[in-house]
Coordinates of C-alpha atoms in Angstrom, one line a residue:
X126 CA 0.0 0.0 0.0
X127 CA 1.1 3.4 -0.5
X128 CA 1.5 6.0 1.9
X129 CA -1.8 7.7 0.4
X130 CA -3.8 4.5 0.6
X131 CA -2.4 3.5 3.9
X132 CA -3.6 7.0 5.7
X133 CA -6.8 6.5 4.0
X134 CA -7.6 3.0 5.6
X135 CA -6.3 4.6 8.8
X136 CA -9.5 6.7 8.7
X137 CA -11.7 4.7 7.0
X138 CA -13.8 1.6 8.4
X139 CA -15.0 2.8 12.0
X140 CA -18.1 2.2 14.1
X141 CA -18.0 5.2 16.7
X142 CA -18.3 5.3 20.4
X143 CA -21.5 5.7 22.8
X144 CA -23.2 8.8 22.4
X145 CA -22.8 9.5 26.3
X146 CA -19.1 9.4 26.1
X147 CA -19.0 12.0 22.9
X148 CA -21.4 14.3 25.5
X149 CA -18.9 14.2 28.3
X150 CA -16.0 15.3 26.1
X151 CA -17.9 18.2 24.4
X152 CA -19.4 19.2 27.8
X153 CA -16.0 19.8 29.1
X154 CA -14.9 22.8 27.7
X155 CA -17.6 24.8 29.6
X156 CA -16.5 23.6 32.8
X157 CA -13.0 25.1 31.3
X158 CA -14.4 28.2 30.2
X159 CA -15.9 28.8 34.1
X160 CA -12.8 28.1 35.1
X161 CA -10.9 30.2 33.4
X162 CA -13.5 33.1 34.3
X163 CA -13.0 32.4 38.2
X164 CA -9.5 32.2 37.6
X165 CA -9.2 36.0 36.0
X166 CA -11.9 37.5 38.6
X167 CA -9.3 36.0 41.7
X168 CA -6.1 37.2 39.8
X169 CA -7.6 40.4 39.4
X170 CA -8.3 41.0 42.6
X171 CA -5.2 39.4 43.9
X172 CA -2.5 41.8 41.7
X173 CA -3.0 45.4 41.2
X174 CA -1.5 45.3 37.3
X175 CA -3.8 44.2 34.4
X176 CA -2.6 40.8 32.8
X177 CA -0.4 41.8 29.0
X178 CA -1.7 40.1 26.2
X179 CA 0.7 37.6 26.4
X180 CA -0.5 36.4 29.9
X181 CA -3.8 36.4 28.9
X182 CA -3.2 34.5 26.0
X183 CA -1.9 31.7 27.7
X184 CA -4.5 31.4 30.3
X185 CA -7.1 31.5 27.4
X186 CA -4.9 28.3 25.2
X187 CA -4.7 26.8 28.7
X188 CA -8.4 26.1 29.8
X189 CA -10.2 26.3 26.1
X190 CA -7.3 24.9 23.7
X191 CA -5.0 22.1 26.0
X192 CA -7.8 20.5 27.4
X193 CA -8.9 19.7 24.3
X194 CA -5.9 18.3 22.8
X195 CA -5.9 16.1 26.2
X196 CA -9.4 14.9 25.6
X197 CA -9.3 13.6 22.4
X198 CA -5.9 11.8 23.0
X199 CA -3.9 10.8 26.0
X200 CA -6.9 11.4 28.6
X201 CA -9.4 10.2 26.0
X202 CA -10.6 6.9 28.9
X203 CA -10.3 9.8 31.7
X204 CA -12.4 12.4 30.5
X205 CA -14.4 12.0 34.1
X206 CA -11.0 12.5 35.9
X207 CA -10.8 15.4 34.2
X208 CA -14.4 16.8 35.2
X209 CA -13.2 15.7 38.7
X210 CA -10.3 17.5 38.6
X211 CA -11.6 20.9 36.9
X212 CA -14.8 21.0 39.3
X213 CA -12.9 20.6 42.6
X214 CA -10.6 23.8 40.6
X215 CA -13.6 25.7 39.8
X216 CA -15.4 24.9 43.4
X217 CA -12.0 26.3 44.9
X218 CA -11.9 29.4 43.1
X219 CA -15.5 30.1 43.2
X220 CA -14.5 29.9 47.1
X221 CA -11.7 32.3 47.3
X222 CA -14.3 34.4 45.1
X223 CA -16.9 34.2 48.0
X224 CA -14.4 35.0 50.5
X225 CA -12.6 37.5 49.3
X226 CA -15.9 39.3 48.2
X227 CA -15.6 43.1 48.3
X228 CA -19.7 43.9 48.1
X229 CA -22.2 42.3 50.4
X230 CA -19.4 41.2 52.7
X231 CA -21.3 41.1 56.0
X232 CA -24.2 39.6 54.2
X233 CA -25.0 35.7 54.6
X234 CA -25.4 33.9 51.5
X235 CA -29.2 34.0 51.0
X236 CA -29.5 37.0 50.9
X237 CA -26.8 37.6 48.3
X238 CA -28.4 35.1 46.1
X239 CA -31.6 37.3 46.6
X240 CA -30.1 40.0 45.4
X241 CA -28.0 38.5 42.6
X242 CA -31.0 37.4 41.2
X243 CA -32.8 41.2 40.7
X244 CA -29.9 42.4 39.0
X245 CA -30.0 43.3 35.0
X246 CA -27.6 42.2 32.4
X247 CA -26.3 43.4 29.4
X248 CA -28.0 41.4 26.8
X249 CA -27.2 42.8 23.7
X250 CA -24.7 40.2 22.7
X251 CA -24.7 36.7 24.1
X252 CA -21.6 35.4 25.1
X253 CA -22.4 31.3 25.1
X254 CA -23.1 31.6 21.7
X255 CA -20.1 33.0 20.9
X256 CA -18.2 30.5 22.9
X257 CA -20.2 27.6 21.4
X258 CA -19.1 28.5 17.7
X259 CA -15.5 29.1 19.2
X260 CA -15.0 25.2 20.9
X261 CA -16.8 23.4 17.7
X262 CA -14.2 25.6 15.6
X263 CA -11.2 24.4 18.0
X264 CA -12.5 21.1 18.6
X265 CA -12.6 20.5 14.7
X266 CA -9.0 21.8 13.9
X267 CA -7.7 19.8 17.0
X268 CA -9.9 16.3 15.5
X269 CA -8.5 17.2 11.6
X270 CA -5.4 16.7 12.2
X271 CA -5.1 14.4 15.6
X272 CA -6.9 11.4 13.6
X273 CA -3.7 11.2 11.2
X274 CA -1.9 9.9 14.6
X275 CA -2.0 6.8 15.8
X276 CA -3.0 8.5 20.0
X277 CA -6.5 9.6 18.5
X278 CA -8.4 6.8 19.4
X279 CA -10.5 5.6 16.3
X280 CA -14.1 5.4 18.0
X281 CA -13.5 9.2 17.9
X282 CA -13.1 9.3 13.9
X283 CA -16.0 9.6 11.5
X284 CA -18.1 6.4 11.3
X285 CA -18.6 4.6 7.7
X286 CA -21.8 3.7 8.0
X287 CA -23.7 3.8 11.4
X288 CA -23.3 5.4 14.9
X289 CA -21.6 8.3 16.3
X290 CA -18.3 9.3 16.7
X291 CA -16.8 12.3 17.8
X292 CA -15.8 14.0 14.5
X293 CA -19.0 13.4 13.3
X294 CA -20.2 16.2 15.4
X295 CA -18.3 18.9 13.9
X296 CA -20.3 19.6 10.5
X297 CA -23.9 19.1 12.3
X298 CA -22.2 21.9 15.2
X299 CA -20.7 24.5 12.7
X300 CA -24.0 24.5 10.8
X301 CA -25.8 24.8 13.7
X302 CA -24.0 27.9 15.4
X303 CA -24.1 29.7 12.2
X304 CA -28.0 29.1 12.0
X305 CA -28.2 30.9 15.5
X306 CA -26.8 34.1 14.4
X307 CA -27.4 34.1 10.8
X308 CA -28.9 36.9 9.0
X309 CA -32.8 36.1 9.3
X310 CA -31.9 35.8 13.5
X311 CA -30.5 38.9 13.4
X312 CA -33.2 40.7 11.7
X313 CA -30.4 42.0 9.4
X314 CA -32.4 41.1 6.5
X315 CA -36.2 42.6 6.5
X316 CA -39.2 40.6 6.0
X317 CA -39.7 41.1 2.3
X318 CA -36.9 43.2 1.2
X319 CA -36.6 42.8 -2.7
X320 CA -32.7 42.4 -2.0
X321 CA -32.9 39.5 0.5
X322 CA -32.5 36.7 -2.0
X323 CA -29.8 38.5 -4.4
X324 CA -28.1 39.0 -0.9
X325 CA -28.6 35.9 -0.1
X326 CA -27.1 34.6 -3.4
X327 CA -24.1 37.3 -3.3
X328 CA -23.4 35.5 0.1
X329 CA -22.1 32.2 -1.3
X330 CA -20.0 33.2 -3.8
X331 CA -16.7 33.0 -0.9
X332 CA -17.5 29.6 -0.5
X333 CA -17.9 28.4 -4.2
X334 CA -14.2 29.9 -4.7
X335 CA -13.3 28.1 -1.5
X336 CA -14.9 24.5 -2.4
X337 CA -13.8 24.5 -6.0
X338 CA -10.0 25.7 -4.5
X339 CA -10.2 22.6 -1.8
X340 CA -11.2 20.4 -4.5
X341 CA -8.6 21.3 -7.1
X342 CA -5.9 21.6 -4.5
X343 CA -6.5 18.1 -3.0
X344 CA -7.0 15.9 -6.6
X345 CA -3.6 17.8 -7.6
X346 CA -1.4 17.3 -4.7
X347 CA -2.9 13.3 -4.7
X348 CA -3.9 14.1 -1.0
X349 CA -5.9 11.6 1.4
X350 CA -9.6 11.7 1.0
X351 CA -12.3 10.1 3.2
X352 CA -13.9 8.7 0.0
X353 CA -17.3 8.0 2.2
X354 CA -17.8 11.1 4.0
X355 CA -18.9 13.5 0.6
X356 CA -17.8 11.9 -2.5
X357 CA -15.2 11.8 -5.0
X358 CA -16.2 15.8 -5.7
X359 CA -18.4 16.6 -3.3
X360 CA -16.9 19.0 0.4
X361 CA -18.1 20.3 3.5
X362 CA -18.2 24.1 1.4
X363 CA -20.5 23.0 -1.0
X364 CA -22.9 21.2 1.5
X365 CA -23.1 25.1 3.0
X366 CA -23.5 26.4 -0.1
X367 CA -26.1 24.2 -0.4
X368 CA -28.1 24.9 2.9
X369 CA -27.5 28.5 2.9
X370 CA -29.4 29.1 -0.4
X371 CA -32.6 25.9 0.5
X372 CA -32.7 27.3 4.0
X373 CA -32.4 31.2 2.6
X374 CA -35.9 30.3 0.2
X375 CA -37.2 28.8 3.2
X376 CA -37.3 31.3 5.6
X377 CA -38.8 33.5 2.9
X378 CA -42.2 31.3 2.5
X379 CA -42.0 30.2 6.5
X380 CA -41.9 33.0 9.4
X381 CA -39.0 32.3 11.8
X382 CA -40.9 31.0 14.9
X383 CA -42.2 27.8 12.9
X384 CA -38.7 27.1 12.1
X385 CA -39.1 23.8 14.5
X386 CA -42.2 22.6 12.3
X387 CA -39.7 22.8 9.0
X388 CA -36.9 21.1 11.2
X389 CA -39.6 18.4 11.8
X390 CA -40.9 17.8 8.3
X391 CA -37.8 17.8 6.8
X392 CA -36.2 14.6 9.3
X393 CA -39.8 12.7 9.0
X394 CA -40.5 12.9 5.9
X395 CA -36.6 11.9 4.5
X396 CA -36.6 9.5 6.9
X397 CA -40.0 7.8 5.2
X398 CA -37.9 8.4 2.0
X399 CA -35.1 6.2 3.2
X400 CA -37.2 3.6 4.3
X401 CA -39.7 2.8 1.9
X402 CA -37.7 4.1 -1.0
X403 CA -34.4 2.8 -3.1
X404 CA -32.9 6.4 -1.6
X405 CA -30.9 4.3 1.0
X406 CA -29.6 2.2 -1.0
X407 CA -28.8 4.4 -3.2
X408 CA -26.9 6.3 -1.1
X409 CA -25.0 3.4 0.4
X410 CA -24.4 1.4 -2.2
X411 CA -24.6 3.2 -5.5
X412 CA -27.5 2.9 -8.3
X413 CA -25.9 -0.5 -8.9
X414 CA -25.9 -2.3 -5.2
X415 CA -21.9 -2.6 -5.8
X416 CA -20.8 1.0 -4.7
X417 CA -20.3 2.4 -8.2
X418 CA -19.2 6.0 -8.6
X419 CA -19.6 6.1 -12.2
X420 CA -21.8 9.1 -12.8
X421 CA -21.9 12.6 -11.2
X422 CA -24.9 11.4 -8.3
X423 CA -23.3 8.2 -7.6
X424 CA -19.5 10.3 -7.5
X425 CA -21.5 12.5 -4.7
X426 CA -24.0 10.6 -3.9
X427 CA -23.2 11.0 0.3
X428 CA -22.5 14.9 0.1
X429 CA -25.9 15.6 -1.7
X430 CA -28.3 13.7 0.2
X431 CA -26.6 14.5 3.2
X432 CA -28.3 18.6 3.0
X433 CA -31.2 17.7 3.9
X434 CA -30.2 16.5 6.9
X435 CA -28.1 19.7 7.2
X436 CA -31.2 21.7 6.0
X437 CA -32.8 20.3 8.9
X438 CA -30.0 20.8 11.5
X439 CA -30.2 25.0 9.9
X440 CA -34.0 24.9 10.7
X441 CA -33.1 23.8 14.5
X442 CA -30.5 25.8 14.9
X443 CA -32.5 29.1 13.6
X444 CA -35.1 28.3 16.1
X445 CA -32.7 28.1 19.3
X446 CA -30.9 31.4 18.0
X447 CA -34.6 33.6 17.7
X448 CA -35.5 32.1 21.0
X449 CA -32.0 32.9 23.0
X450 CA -31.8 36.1 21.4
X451 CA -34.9 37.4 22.7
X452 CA -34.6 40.5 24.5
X453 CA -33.8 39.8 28.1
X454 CA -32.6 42.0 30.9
X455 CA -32.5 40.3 34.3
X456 CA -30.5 37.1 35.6
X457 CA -33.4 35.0 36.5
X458 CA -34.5 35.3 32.8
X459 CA -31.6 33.5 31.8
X460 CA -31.4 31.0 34.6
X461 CA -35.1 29.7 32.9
X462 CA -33.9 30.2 29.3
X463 CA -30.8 27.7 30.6
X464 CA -33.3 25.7 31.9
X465 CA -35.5 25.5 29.3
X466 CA -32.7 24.7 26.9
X467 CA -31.4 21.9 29.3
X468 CA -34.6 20.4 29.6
X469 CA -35.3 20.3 26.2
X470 CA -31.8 18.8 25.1
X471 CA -32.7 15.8 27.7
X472 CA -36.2 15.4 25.7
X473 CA -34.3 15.2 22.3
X474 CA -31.9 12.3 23.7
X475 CA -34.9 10.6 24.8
X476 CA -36.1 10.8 21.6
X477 CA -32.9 9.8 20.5
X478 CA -33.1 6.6 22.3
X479 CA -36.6 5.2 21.0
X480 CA -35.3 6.2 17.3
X481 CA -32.3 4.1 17.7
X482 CA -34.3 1.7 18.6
X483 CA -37.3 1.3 16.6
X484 CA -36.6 3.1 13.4
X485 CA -32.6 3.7 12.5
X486 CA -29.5 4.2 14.1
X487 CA -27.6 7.5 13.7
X488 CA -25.4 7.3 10.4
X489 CA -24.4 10.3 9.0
X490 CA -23.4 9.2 5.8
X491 CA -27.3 9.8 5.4
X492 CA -27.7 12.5 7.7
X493 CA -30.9 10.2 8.9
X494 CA -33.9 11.2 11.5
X495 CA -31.2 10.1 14.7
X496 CA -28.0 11.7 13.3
X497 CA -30.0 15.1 13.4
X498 CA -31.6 14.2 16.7
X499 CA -28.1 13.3 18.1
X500 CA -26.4 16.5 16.5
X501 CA -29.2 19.2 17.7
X502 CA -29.3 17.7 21.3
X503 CA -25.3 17.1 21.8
X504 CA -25.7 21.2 20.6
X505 CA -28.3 22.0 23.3
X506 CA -26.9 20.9 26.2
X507 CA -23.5 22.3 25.3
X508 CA -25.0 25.8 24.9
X509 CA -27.1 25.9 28.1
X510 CA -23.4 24.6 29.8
X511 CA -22.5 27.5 28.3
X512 CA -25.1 29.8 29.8
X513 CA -25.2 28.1 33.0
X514 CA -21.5 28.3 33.5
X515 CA -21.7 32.3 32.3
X516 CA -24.4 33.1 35.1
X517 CA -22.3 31.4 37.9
X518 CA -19.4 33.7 36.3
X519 CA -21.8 36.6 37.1
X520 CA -22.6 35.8 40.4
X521 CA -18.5 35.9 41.2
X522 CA -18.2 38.6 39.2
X523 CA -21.3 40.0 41.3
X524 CA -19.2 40.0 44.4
X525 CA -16.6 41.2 43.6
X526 CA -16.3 45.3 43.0
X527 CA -14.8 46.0 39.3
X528 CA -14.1 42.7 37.9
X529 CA -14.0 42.0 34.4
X530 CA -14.1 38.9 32.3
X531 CA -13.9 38.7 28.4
X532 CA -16.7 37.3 26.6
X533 CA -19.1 37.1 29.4
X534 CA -22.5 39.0 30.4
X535 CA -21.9 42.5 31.6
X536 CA -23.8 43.5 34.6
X537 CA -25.4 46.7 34.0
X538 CA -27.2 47.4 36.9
X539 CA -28.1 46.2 40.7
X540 CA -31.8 46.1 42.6
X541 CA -33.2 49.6 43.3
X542 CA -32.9 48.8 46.5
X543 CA -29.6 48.9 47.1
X544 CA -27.6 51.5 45.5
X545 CA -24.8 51.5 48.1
X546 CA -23.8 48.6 45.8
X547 CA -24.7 49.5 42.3
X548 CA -22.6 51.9 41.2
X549 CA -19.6 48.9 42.6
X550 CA -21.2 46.6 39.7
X551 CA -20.6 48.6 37.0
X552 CA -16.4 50.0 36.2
X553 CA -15.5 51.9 33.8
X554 CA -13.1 49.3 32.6
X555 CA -16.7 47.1 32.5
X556 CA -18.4 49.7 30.0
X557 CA -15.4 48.7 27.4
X558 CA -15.4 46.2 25.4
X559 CA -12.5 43.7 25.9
X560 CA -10.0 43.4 23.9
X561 CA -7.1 40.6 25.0
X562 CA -9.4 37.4 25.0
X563 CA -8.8 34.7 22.6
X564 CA -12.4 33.6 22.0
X565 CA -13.5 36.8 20.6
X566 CA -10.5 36.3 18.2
X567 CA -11.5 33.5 17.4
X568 CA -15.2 33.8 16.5
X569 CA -14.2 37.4 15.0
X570 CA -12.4 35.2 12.3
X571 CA -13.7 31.7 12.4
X572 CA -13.8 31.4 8.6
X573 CA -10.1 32.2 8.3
X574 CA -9.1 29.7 11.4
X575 CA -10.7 27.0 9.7
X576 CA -9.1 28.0 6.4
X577 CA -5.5 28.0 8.2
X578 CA -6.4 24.9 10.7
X579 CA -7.3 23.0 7.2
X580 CA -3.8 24.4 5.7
X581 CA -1.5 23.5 8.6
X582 CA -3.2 20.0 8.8
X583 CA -2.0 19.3 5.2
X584 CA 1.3 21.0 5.7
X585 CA 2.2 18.7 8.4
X586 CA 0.6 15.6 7.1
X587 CA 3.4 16.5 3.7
X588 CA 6.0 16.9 6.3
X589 CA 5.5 14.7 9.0
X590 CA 5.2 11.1 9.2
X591 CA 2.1 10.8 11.0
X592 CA 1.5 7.4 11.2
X593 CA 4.7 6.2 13.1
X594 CA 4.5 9.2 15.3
X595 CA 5.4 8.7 19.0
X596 CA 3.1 9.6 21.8
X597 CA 4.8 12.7 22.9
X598 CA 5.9 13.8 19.5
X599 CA 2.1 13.7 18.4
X600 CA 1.6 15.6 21.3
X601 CA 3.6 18.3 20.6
X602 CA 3.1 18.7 17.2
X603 CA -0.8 18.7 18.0
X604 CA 0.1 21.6 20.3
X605 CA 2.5 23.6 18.6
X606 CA -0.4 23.7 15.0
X607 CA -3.0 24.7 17.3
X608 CA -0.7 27.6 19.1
X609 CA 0.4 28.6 16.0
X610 CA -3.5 28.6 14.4
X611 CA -4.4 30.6 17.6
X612 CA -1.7 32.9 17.9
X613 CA -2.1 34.2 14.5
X614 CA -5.9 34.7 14.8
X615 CA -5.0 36.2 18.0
X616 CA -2.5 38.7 16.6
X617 CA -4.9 39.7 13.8
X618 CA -7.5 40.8 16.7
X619 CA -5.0 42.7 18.4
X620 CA -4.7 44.4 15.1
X621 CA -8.4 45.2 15.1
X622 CA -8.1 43.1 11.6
X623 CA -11.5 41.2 10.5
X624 CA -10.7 39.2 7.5
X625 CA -13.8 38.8 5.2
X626 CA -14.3 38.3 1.6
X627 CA -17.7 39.8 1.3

């Protein structure tokens, strides 16, 4: 075998893991994210000089990037030691938060919670989305390139034909985080505008250049494919190009709070299609039962019936964004949106459950009635992590006169009651927004750390034998391509640089 066809069975032929265990890894990262909060509220308090840009830039790789790295390699059959170990951190700092509290000191606990939960909230911009589209962006670059070594464990890679595995996640994720802030969310478009389609339309045009680039590059350069996972032509770009312009004409005809209703339709009724039509074996096996990819369909056959899936994951996704992005003031708001979301993840993997078991198992080769289940509740109870882990940021950052954490809610104003405190709650340094925080970087240019992630991976899979890499070696290559991803990304905010090509 050649080296080409050696790293392409290396890939290939995998049946996933349990979808608890995928759960617990992508879960992870928001008990990070806390922790890293806590961590800059008690070190800002502790020293009297703001961290440099450098400090903060390590603390941010630190809890969102290495952890990780860690999960889906070395600590991949510890991930609960690692929840162990970063909830008794985050209980310990949440501690030296309480104590050291510089408003409400004399006050017992109750009654601060009392409080807390009267105050208002700057909710103009919601942090645990941004931090949601952030950890699917650095979880994929970390999974693109960790599968080449032999330390990924291959129950994480993409499965061939049924169940879930942990890169499986990543497409279903990015499409669903840009459904919660796209356009139509943000009201960016208006409801009938004569421009909203050509818009629409002008939209795609970045990713046309970028699939047709992708596919050129890799059939030149003779570089590994997944043959299974779109096609011989067929890319993740073009499955977006594809969504963006179905799910563009149908939030034209549907209004945007019956977006759940189109989500709906769309599983049921392909999943009908797959079972009491040739469509699934199609799709599997080619038009001639013997995997044949004679013919532009049968080439493609996985990448284009795949969008509806993805259609359906949009639909989802546009439905969670207009519902968290209601207009909300106060804290106990949030603590039932959170709720609500939580709840209503643990409903889908019900649901999950009795599909798996009485109609299909997740594939997402097909994108079928589970995968889209699995992929919109794995994305729910990630984001109300998110939000639930923000709010307990609040409530330290509630106690503790002038702190300040990137990409977190701003408090913006206490209970009538007690203004000794309120004016405490609010710095100046508070009003502005922040600058040195690696997430904001990161979601300012996802497109462009994806683009450079997807280079790098290439560049070192030319360079670097991958498949007879050591443990440690892996290890620090793994870290070194994601420091160097980040700290470029991180430079270009610093340089108040957005990189777009629209």
């Amino acid at each position: 075998m050649s080296q080409k066809q050696m790293k392409e069975a290396f890939v290939s032929n995998h049946n996933g893991t349990s979808v608890l265990e995928i759960t617990e890894g992508l879960c992870l990262p928001a008990l990070c994210i806390l922790c890293r909060g806590l961590l800059i509220i008690v070190s800002q308090h502790l020293c009297c000089s703001s961290h440099t840009w450098r400090t903060r830039f390590f603390i941010d790789f630190a809890f969102l990037i290495v952890p990780l790295v860690t999960t889906l390699t070395i600590f991949a059959s510890f991930v609960l030691l690692e929840y162990l170990i970063v909830i008794i951190f985050g209980a310990g700092l949440l501690y030296e938060t309480y104590c050291r509290r510089t408003c409400y000191a004399r006050m017992p606990v109750g009654k601060i919670l009392e409080k807390f939960l009267k105050i208002s909230i700057e909710s103009e911009y919601i942090p645990a989305i941004s931090c949601f589209r952030v950890i699917n962006s650095a979880f994929t670059a970390v999974a693109i390139l960790a599968v080449d070594f032999p330390l990924f464990p291959r129950r994480f890679a993409k499965t061939e034909l049924y169940g879930t595995g942990a890169m499986d996640f990543g497409v279903g994720g990015f499409i669903f985080g840009t459904a919660m802030v796209c356009p139509e969310v943000r009201r960016k478009y208006t409801k009938g505008s004569r421009l909203y389609l050509t818009k629409s339309l002008y939209s795609v045009w970045p990713l046309v250049f970028l699939g047709v680039g992708r596919l050129v590059i890799i059939k030149s350069i003779g570089y590994q494919e997944h043959l299974t996972e779109y096609g011989v032509h067929w890319n993740f770009f073009f499955t977006l190009i594809v969504v963006k312009l179905i799910t563009s004409l149908l939030l034209i005809i549907f209004p945007l709070n019956k977006s759940w209703i189109v989500a709906i339709s769309i599983t049921v009724f392909y999943q009908l299609a797959l079972d009491f039509t040739p469509l699934k074996r199609l799709i599997l096996y080619g038009s001639d039962g013997s995997g044949t990819r004679v013919g532009l369909l049968n080439a493609n056959r996985e990448g284009i019936s795949s969008t509806l899936g993805y259609v359906a994951i949009h639909m989802a996704g546009v439905q969670t964004g207009s519902y968290v992005l209601k207009k909300r003031s106060h804290i106990k708001d949030w603590i039932k949106v959170a709720c609500c979301i939580l709840l209503t993840a643990i409903g889908f993997f019900i649901s999950l459950y009795i599909v798996q078991v009485n109609v299909e198992v997740a594939s997402r080769r097909m994108a079928n009635l589970a995968f889209c289940i699995w992929i919109v509740a794995s994305c729910l109870i990630l984001l109300s992590s998110l939000l639930l882990g923000d709010i307990i940021l609040n409530f330290a950052k509630f106690l503790i006169k002038g702190a300040t954490v990137p990409c977190s809610w701003k408090i913006i104003q206490s209970s009538a009651a007690n203004r000794k405190y309120s004016e405490s709650l609010v710095s100046e340094a508070e009003r502005k927004e922040p600058t040195l925080c690696l997430i904001t970087a990161m979601n300012r240019n996802q497109l462009i750390f994806f683009l450079l992630s997807n280079v790098t991976t290439g560049l070192v899979n030319l360079l670097v034998d991958t498949l007879h890499s050591s443990t440690l070696w892996a290890l620090f290559v793994l870290n070194l391509y994601m420091f160097t991803n980040c700290l470029v990304i991180y430079v270009l905010h610093l340089q108040d640089k957005t990189v777009k090509f629209w």
